[in-house]
Coordinates of C-alpha atoms and ligand atoms in Angstrom, one line a residue:
Chain A
M1 CA -0.1 -0.2 0.1
T2 CA 1.3 3.6 -0.9
E3 CA 1.9 5.6 1.8
D4 CA 0.7 9.0 0.0
Q5 CA -3.1 7.4 -0.3
P6 CA -4.3 6.6 3.0
A7 CA -7.9 6.3 2.0
G8 CA -9.5 4.7 5.0
T9 CA -6.3 4.5 6.8
E10 CA -4.3 7.1 8.8
G11 CA -1.2 8.2 7.6
G12 CA 1.2 10.9 10.0
S13 CA 3.3 8.2 11.4
D14 CA 5.0 5.4 9.6
R15 CA 2.5 2.8 11.6
R16 CA -0.5 2.0 9.2
D17 CA -4.2 2.1 10.5
V18 CA -7.0 0.4 8.8
V19 CA -10.4 1.6 9.9
V20 CA -13.0 -1.1 9.7
P21 CA -16.1 -2.0 11.0
L22 CA -17.0 -2.9 14.7
R23 CA -18.1 -6.4 13.9
V24 CA -15.2 -7.1 11.8
Y25 CA -12.7 -5.4 14.0
K26 CA -14.1 -8.2 16.6
A27 CA -13.5 -11.0 14.3
V28 CA -10.0 -9.7 13.6
T29 CA -9.2 -9.5 17.3
V30 CA -10.7 -12.9 18.3
F31 CA -9.5 -15.1 15.6
S32 CA -5.9 -13.5 15.3
T33 CA -5.7 -13.9 19.3
L34 CA -7.0 -17.5 18.6
F35 CA -4.5 -18.1 16.1
A36 CA -1.4 -16.7 17.9
V37 CA -2.0 -18.4 21.0
L38 CA -2.4 -21.6 19.2
S39 CA 0.7 -21.5 17.1
V40 CA 3.0 -20.0 19.7
V41 CA 2.3 -23.1 21.8
A42 CA 2.3 -25.5 19.2
G43 CA 5.9 -23.9 18.4
F44 CA 7.0 -24.4 22.0
I45 CA 5.8 -28.0 21.7
L46 CA 7.9 -28.6 18.5
V47 CA 10.6 -27.4 19.9
D48 CA 10.6 -29.2 23.1
V49 CA 9.8 -32.3 20.8
A50 CA 13.0 -31.5 18.7
T51 CA 15.3 -31.3 21.6
Q52 CA 13.7 -33.8 24.0
R53 CA 12.6 -31.0 26.4
A54 CA 15.9 -29.1 25.8
S55 CA 17.9 -32.0 27.4
A56 CA 19.1 -33.5 23.8
P57 CA 22.7 -33.2 23.0
A58 CA 23.3 -31.1 20.1
S59 CA 24.2 -33.8 17.9
E60 CA 20.5 -35.5 18.6
I61 CA 18.5 -32.3 17.9
D62 CA 16.1 -32.7 15.5
V63 CA 16.5 -29.6 12.9
P64 CA 13.3 -30.0 10.8
V65 CA 10.9 -30.2 13.5
G66 CA 12.9 -27.5 15.8
I67 CA 12.7 -25.2 12.9
A68 CA 9.2 -25.8 12.3
G69 CA 8.7 -25.0 15.8
I70 CA 10.4 -21.9 15.6
A71 CA 8.4 -20.7 12.7
C72 CA 5.2 -21.6 14.4
I73 CA 6.0 -19.3 17.0
L74 CA 7.3 -16.4 14.7
A75 CA 3.8 -17.2 12.5
G76 CA 1.9 -16.4 15.6
T77 CA 3.8 -13.1 16.7
V78 CA 3.5 -11.9 13.1
V79 CA -0.1 -12.6 12.8
Y80 CA -0.8 -11.1 16.1
A81 CA 1.2 -7.8 15.2
F82 CA -0.4 -7.7 11.8
S83 CA -3.9 -7.6 13.6
T84 CA -2.7 -4.7 15.7
R85 CA -3.2 -2.3 12.5
F86 CA -7.1 -2.8 12.5
R87 CA -9.1 -0.7 14.6
T88 CA -12.5 0.8 14.5
E89 CA -14.1 4.3 14.2
E90 CA -13.3 6.5 17.2
M91 CA -10.9 4.0 18.8
G92 CA -7.4 4.9 19.4
K93 CA -6.3 8.1 17.4
S94 CA -9.4 9.9 18.4
K95 CA -8.1 13.2 17.1
D96 CA -7.7 12.2 13.6
D97 CA -11.0 11.0 13.3
A98 CA -12.5 14.1 14.2
T99 CA -11.9 16.0 11.0
Chain B
M1 CA -38.9 -15.7 5.4
S2 CA -35.4 -17.2 5.6
L3 CA -33.9 -18.2 8.8
E4 CA -30.6 -17.2 7.8
R5 CA -29.2 -14.2 9.9
K6 CA -28.2 -11.2 8.1
D7 CA -24.8 -9.7 8.2
E8 CA -24.9 -6.1 9.5
H9 CA -22.3 -5.9 6.9
D10 CA -21.8 -6.3 3.5
H11 CA -18.2 -7.6 3.6
K12 CA -17.2 -7.4 0.0
G13 CA -18.5 -3.9 -0.4
W14 CA -16.9 -2.2 2.1
M15 CA -13.6 -4.0 1.7
E16 CA -13.6 -2.9 -2.0
S17 CA -14.5 0.8 -0.8
R18 CA -11.1 0.6 1.3
E19 CA -7.4 0.9 0.0
L20 CA -6.1 -2.5 1.1
T21 CA -3.1 -4.3 0.6
P22 CA -3.2 -7.6 -0.8
I23 CA -1.7 -9.1 2.3
E24 CA -4.7 -7.0 4.5
S25 CA -7.6 -8.2 1.9
V26 CA -6.4 -12.2 2.1
Y27 CA -6.0 -11.7 5.9
L28 CA -9.5 -10.1 6.3
T29 CA -10.9 -12.5 3.9
V30 CA -9.7 -15.2 5.6
L31 CA -10.6 -14.1 9.2
V32 CA -14.2 -13.4 7.6
W33 CA -14.5 -16.6 6.0
L34 CA -13.7 -18.1 9.6
D35 CA -15.7 -15.9 11.5
R36 CA -19.0 -16.9 9.2
R37 CA -18.5 -20.5 9.9
L38 CA -17.2 -20.6 13.5
R39 CA -19.5 -17.8 15.2
V40 CA -17.0 -17.7 18.1
V41 CA -17.8 -13.8 18.3
D42 CA -21.1 -14.5 18.8
Y43 CA -20.7 -16.8 21.4
L44 CA -18.8 -13.9 23.3
E45 CA -21.2 -11.3 22.8
I46 CA -23.8 -13.3 24.4
L47 CA -21.3 -13.6 27.4
E48 CA -20.4 -9.9 27.1
D49 CA -24.1 -9.1 27.2
L50 CA -25.0 -11.8 30.2
Y51 CA -21.9 -10.3 32.2
Y52 CA -23.7 -6.7 31.5
K53 CA -27.1 -8.0 32.5
V54 CA -26.3 -9.7 35.6
N55 CA -24.2 -6.5 36.7
M56 CA -27.0 -4.3 36.7
Q57 CA -29.2 -6.5 38.8
M58 CA -26.7 -5.5 41.4
P59 CA -26.8 -2.1 43.9
K60 CA -23.9 0.2 43.3
S61 CA -21.2 -0.5 45.6
H62 CA -19.5 2.4 47.6
T63 CA -16.6 1.8 44.9
E64 CA -18.9 2.6 42.0
Q65 CA -21.1 5.4 43.4
Y66 CA -17.9 7.3 44.3
N67 CA -15.9 6.0 40.9
L68 CA -13.0 4.7 42.9
D69 CA -12.3 2.2 40.6
N70 CA -10.3 4.1 38.1
K71 CA -7.6 4.5 41.1
F72 CA -8.3 1.2 42.6
W73 CA -8.8 -1.5 40.0
Y74 CA -5.0 -2.6 40.2
W75 CA -5.4 -4.0 43.7
Y76 CA -8.1 -6.1 42.6
P77 CA -6.0 -9.3 41.4
L78 CA -4.4 -9.3 44.9
Y79 CA -7.9 -10.0 46.4
A80 CA -7.3 -13.4 44.9
L81 CA -4.7 -14.2 47.2
G82 CA -6.9 -15.2 50.2
S83 CA -8.3 -18.1 48.0
F84 CA -4.9 -18.7 46.5
S85 CA -3.8 -19.8 50.0
T86 CA -7.0 -22.1 50.3
V87 CA -6.1 -23.6 47.2
A88 CA -2.7 -24.2 47.8
Y89 CA -3.7 -25.5 51.4
I90 CA -5.9 -27.7 49.9
V91 CA -3.4 -29.2 47.4
A92 CA -1.0 -29.7 50.0
A93 CA -3.8 -31.5 52.2
I94 CA -4.7 -34.0 49.3
S95 CA -1.0 -34.7 48.3
G96 CA 0.0 -35.0 51.9
A97 CA -2.8 -37.4 52.5
L98 CA -0.9 -39.6 49.9
L99 CA 2.3 -39.2 51.2
G100 CA 0.9 -40.7 54.3
F101 CA 0.4 -43.9 52.7
Y102 CA 4.3 -44.5 52.4
Y103 CA 5.7 -42.2 55.2
A104 CA 6.8 -44.1 58.6
P105 CA 7.8 -41.5 61.5
A106 CA 10.0 -43.9 62.9
A107 CA 13.7 -42.6 64.1
A108 CA 15.1 -45.7 64.9
A109 CA 18.6 -47.2 63.4
A110 CA 20.5 -44.8 65.7
D111 CA 23.6 -46.7 65.1
G112 CA 24.5 -44.2 61.9
S113 CA 22.7 -46.0 59.3
P114 CA 19.7 -44.3 57.8
T115 CA 16.7 -44.6 59.7
V116 CA 13.2 -45.5 58.8
A117 CA 11.8 -42.1 58.5
Y118 CA 14.4 -41.2 56.1
D119 CA 14.5 -44.4 54.1
S120 CA 10.6 -44.4 53.5
V121 CA 11.3 -40.5 52.1
M122 CA 14.1 -42.2 50.0
L123 CA 11.7 -44.8 49.0
I124 CA 9.0 -42.3 47.8
M125 CA 11.5 -40.5 46.0
G126 CA 13.3 -43.4 44.3
Q127 CA 11.1 -46.5 43.9
L128 CA 7.4 -45.2 44.4
N129 CA 5.8 -44.4 40.8
L130 CA 4.7 -40.5 40.8
G131 CA 6.6 -40.6 44.3
Y132 CA 9.2 -37.7 43.2
F133 CA 6.1 -35.9 41.7
L134 CA 3.8 -36.5 45.0
R135 CA 6.5 -35.2 47.1
S136 CA 7.6 -32.3 44.8
V137 CA 3.7 -31.2 44.6
H138 CA 3.4 -31.4 48.4
R139 CA 6.5 -29.4 48.9
W140 CA 5.7 -26.4 46.3
A141 CA 2.1 -26.3 47.6
A142 CA 3.6 -25.4 51.1
Q143 CA 6.2 -22.9 49.9
I144 CA 3.3 -21.4 47.6
M145 CA 0.8 -21.3 50.7
V146 CA 3.4 -19.6 52.6
A147 CA 4.2 -17.0 50.1
A148 CA 0.5 -16.6 49.2
V149 CA -0.5 -16.0 53.0
F150 CA 2.1 -13.4 53.4
L151 CA 1.2 -11.6 50.5
H152 CA -2.2 -11.9 51.1
M153 CA -1.5 -10.1 54.5
L154 CA 0.3 -7.3 52.8
R155 CA -3.0 -6.9 50.7
V156 CA -5.2 -6.5 53.4
Y157 CA -2.7 -4.1 54.9
F158 CA -2.1 -1.8 52.3
T159 CA -5.9 -1.7 51.5
G160 CA -6.6 -0.9 55.0
S161 CA -9.1 -3.7 55.1
Y162 CA -8.0 -4.6 58.7
K163 CA -10.1 -1.7 59.9
E164 CA -13.3 -1.7 62.0
P165 CA -15.2 -4.1 61.6
R166 CA -12.7 -6.3 60.6
E167 CA -10.2 -6.3 63.6
L168 CA -11.2 -10.1 64.7
N169 CA -10.4 -11.4 61.2
W170 CA -7.0 -9.9 61.5
L171 CA -6.1 -11.5 64.4
I172 CA -7.2 -14.8 63.4
G173 CA -5.2 -13.9 60.3
I174 CA -2.0 -13.8 62.9
V175 CA -3.1 -17.2 64.1
L176 CA -3.6 -18.4 60.8
I177 CA -0.1 -17.3 59.5
S178 CA 1.5 -18.9 62.3
L179 CA 0.1 -21.7 62.0
T180 CA 1.1 -22.2 58.5
L181 CA 4.6 -21.5 59.6
V182 CA 4.6 -24.3 62.3
F183 CA 3.1 -26.5 59.7
G184 CA 6.4 -25.8 57.6
Y185 CA 8.5 -26.3 60.6
T186 CA 7.1 -29.6 61.6
G187 CA 6.8 -30.7 58.0
Y188 CA 10.6 -30.0 57.3
L189 CA 11.6 -32.2 60.3
L190 CA 9.9 -35.0 58.9
P191 CA 12.4 -36.5 56.7
W192 CA 14.7 -36.9 59.5
S193 CA 17.8 -35.9 57.1
Q194 CA 20.8 -33.6 58.4
L195 CA 18.7 -30.6 57.2
S196 CA 15.6 -31.7 59.4
F197 CA 17.8 -32.8 62.4
W198 CA 19.8 -29.7 62.4
A199 CA 16.8 -27.6 62.3
G200 CA 15.2 -29.6 65.2
Q201 CA 18.6 -29.0 67.0
I202 CA 17.9 -25.3 66.5
G203 CA 14.0 -25.3 67.7
V204 CA 15.3 -27.1 70.9
E205 CA 18.1 -24.6 71.5
M206 CA 15.6 -21.7 70.9
S207 CA 13.0 -23.1 73.0
L208 CA 15.5 -23.4 75.7
S209 CA 16.3 -19.7 75.6
I210 CA 13.0 -18.8 76.4
P211 CA 13.2 -17.2 80.0
L212 CA 11.5 -19.2 83.0
I213 CA 9.2 -21.8 80.6
G214 CA 12.3 -22.7 78.3
E215 CA 12.8 -26.2 79.7
W216 CA 9.3 -26.9 80.0
V217 CA 8.4 -25.7 76.5
A218 CA 11.9 -27.7 75.0
Q219 CA 10.1 -30.8 76.8
L220 CA 6.5 -30.1 75.7
M221 CA 7.5 -29.4 72.1
F222 CA 10.6 -31.9 71.2
G223 CA 9.8 -34.4 74.2
G224 CA 13.3 -33.7 75.5
F225 CA 16.7 -31.4 75.3
T226 CA 18.1 -33.5 72.9
L227 CA 16.5 -35.1 69.6
S228 CA 14.9 -38.5 69.8
Q229 CA 12.1 -40.6 68.7
A230 CA 10.1 -38.6 70.8
T231 CA 10.6 -35.3 68.7
L232 CA 10.1 -37.0 65.5
Q233 CA 6.8 -38.4 66.6
R234 CA 5.3 -35.5 68.1
M235 CA 6.5 -33.4 64.9
Y236 CA 4.5 -36.1 63.2
I237 CA 1.4 -35.9 65.2
L238 CA 1.6 -31.9 65.0
H239 CA 1.9 -32.1 61.3
V240 CA -0.7 -34.6 60.1
F241 CA -3.2 -34.5 62.9
F242 CA -3.2 -31.3 65.1
L243 CA -2.7 -28.7 62.7
P244 CA -4.7 -30.0 60.0
F245 CA -8.1 -29.9 62.4
I246 CA -7.0 -26.6 63.9
T247 CA -6.0 -24.8 60.6
T248 CA -8.9 -26.1 58.6
A249 CA -11.5 -25.1 61.2
I250 CA -9.9 -21.4 61.6
I251 CA -9.7 -21.0 57.9
A252 CA -13.3 -21.8 57.5
V253 CA -14.4 -19.4 60.5
H254 CA -11.8 -16.6 58.9
I255 CA -13.7 -17.2 55.3
G256 CA -17.3 -17.4 56.8
I257 CA -16.6 -14.1 58.4
V258 CA -15.4 -12.3 55.3
W259 CA -18.9 -14.2 54.0
M260 CA -20.9 -12.4 56.8
Q261 CA -19.2 -9.2 56.6
G262 CA -18.7 -8.6 53.1
I263 CA -15.8 -7.7 51.4
A264 CA -13.8 -4.7 52.6
E265 CA -14.6 -1.6 49.9
P266 CA -11.9 0.7 49.2
H267 CA -12.3 4.5 50.7
Ligands
HEM1 C1 -4.2 -19.7 56.0 C2 -4.2 -18.5 55.9 C3 -5.2 -17.4 55.3 C4 -6.4 -17.7 54.3 C5 -6.5 -19.4 53.7 C6 -6.7 -16.6 54.4 C7 -8.3 -16.7 53.4 C8 -9.1 -15.5 53.1 C9 -9.9 -15.4 52.0 C10 -10.4 -16.3 51.2 C11 -10.5 -14.1 51.9 C12 -11.4 -13.4 51.3 C13 -10.5 -12.0 50.7 C14 -9.2 -12.5 49.8 O1 -9.3 -13.4 49.4 O2 -8.8 -11.3 50.2 C15 -9.7 -13.3 53.5 C16 -9.8 -12.1 53.9 C17 -9.3 -11.7 55.1 N1 -8.0 -12.1 55.7 FE1 -7.3 -13.9 55.3 N2 -6.3 -15.7 55.0 C18 -5.3 -16.4 55.7 C19 -4.5 -15.6 56.4 C20 -4.5 -14.1 57.0 C21 -3.7 -13.5 57.6 C22 -2.2 -14.2 57.9 C23 -4.4 -12.2 57.9 C24 -3.8 -10.9 58.7 C25 -3.0 -11.0 59.3 C26 -5.5 -12.1 57.2 C27 -6.5 -11.3 57.4 C28 -7.9 -11.2 56.4 C29 -8.7 -10.0 56.7 C30 -8.4 -8.6 57.8 C31 -9.4 -10.2 55.7 C32 -11.0 -9.5 55.1 C33 -10.3 -8.3 54.0 C34 -11.4 -7.8 53.4 O3 -12.7 -8.1 54.0 O4 -11.1 -7.1 52.6 N3 -5.8 -13.5 56.9 N4 -8.7 -14.3 54.1

């Protein structure tokens, strides 16, 4: 998205904001939190399995599973961070809404 | 008439009216797709509605009337510490009762070889299925209970909840924290390990240092001036018989009084 065309979005800072209807905002919050929690937990379980609960010697670490675990944790984090750009009318920067 | 619920929003419509990056529109499309099928949000909205409706049935509390919550809300999680102490106590009671099936309070074998009590603890740790776990649960519950009770006391102090008409419950609380500590001390002696033994020795000497009644106290609590079978047996009966009955009863009274008087409100 180009920063010079902030239709339905907030320019100003480099932080992108997308204003959505309340119902969509709720769906975003609920489902992205759910997804983030599940994938972070799943990621830790995978890392645990790969390293035999951090007790495996370096040579016996299951590298693909370990990387999959870290990827899961990162994916959860990214989704959660991404979800924070959505907001509804009158939320957050109230000054900017009152144009 | 269709039974299908009408969506308040024409998702396709407004999404096209916004300038979204490709990632954003895919993201929103996926979430809206999930939302249409799983309806988690609807159930959460029902709960939210329920919460407000139940709350509207209640009279306004002092806190709400004078709008104190905006300054006070961050204390509220600490109001869970009393219940947290109770939970820790119950966990310790259950795990302790199970440990009781395997522990024997005998200080026999004074010839330098390990005692029956110590051996039974070693059996729990080494041989018994889930024994290590069981003893760990019991020790952690005990540690956590002491910490939670102490923090609960700080909570009561710093919110001023000990003030009239709750002085009695403060005094009962002092009895409860003392009982909690005695629970810890008597339990610490039960494995009859080196740590236990010398902690017991310290206890005897502290008792003896009390003016006038010191010797009498040492006799009563420890069954003599040197540690023996009598000491271990007294600690055992205190730990698994006396203290549980007394503490359970006093906790019940303590919580009963809170129930009767209501929780103290901030001023
Ligand atoms: C075995 C230890 C204890 C248990 C299980 C226990 C449990 C509880 C519970 C469940 C409450 C209800 C409110 C809350 O949870 O904060 C409470 C309130 C109270 N406790 Fe304890 N307590 C213990 C020790 C103490 C101690 C050591 C003191 C202070 C010396 C104390 C003084 C009070 C007072 C004054 C209240 C009334 C507070 C209010 O109305 O806001 N308690 N206790």
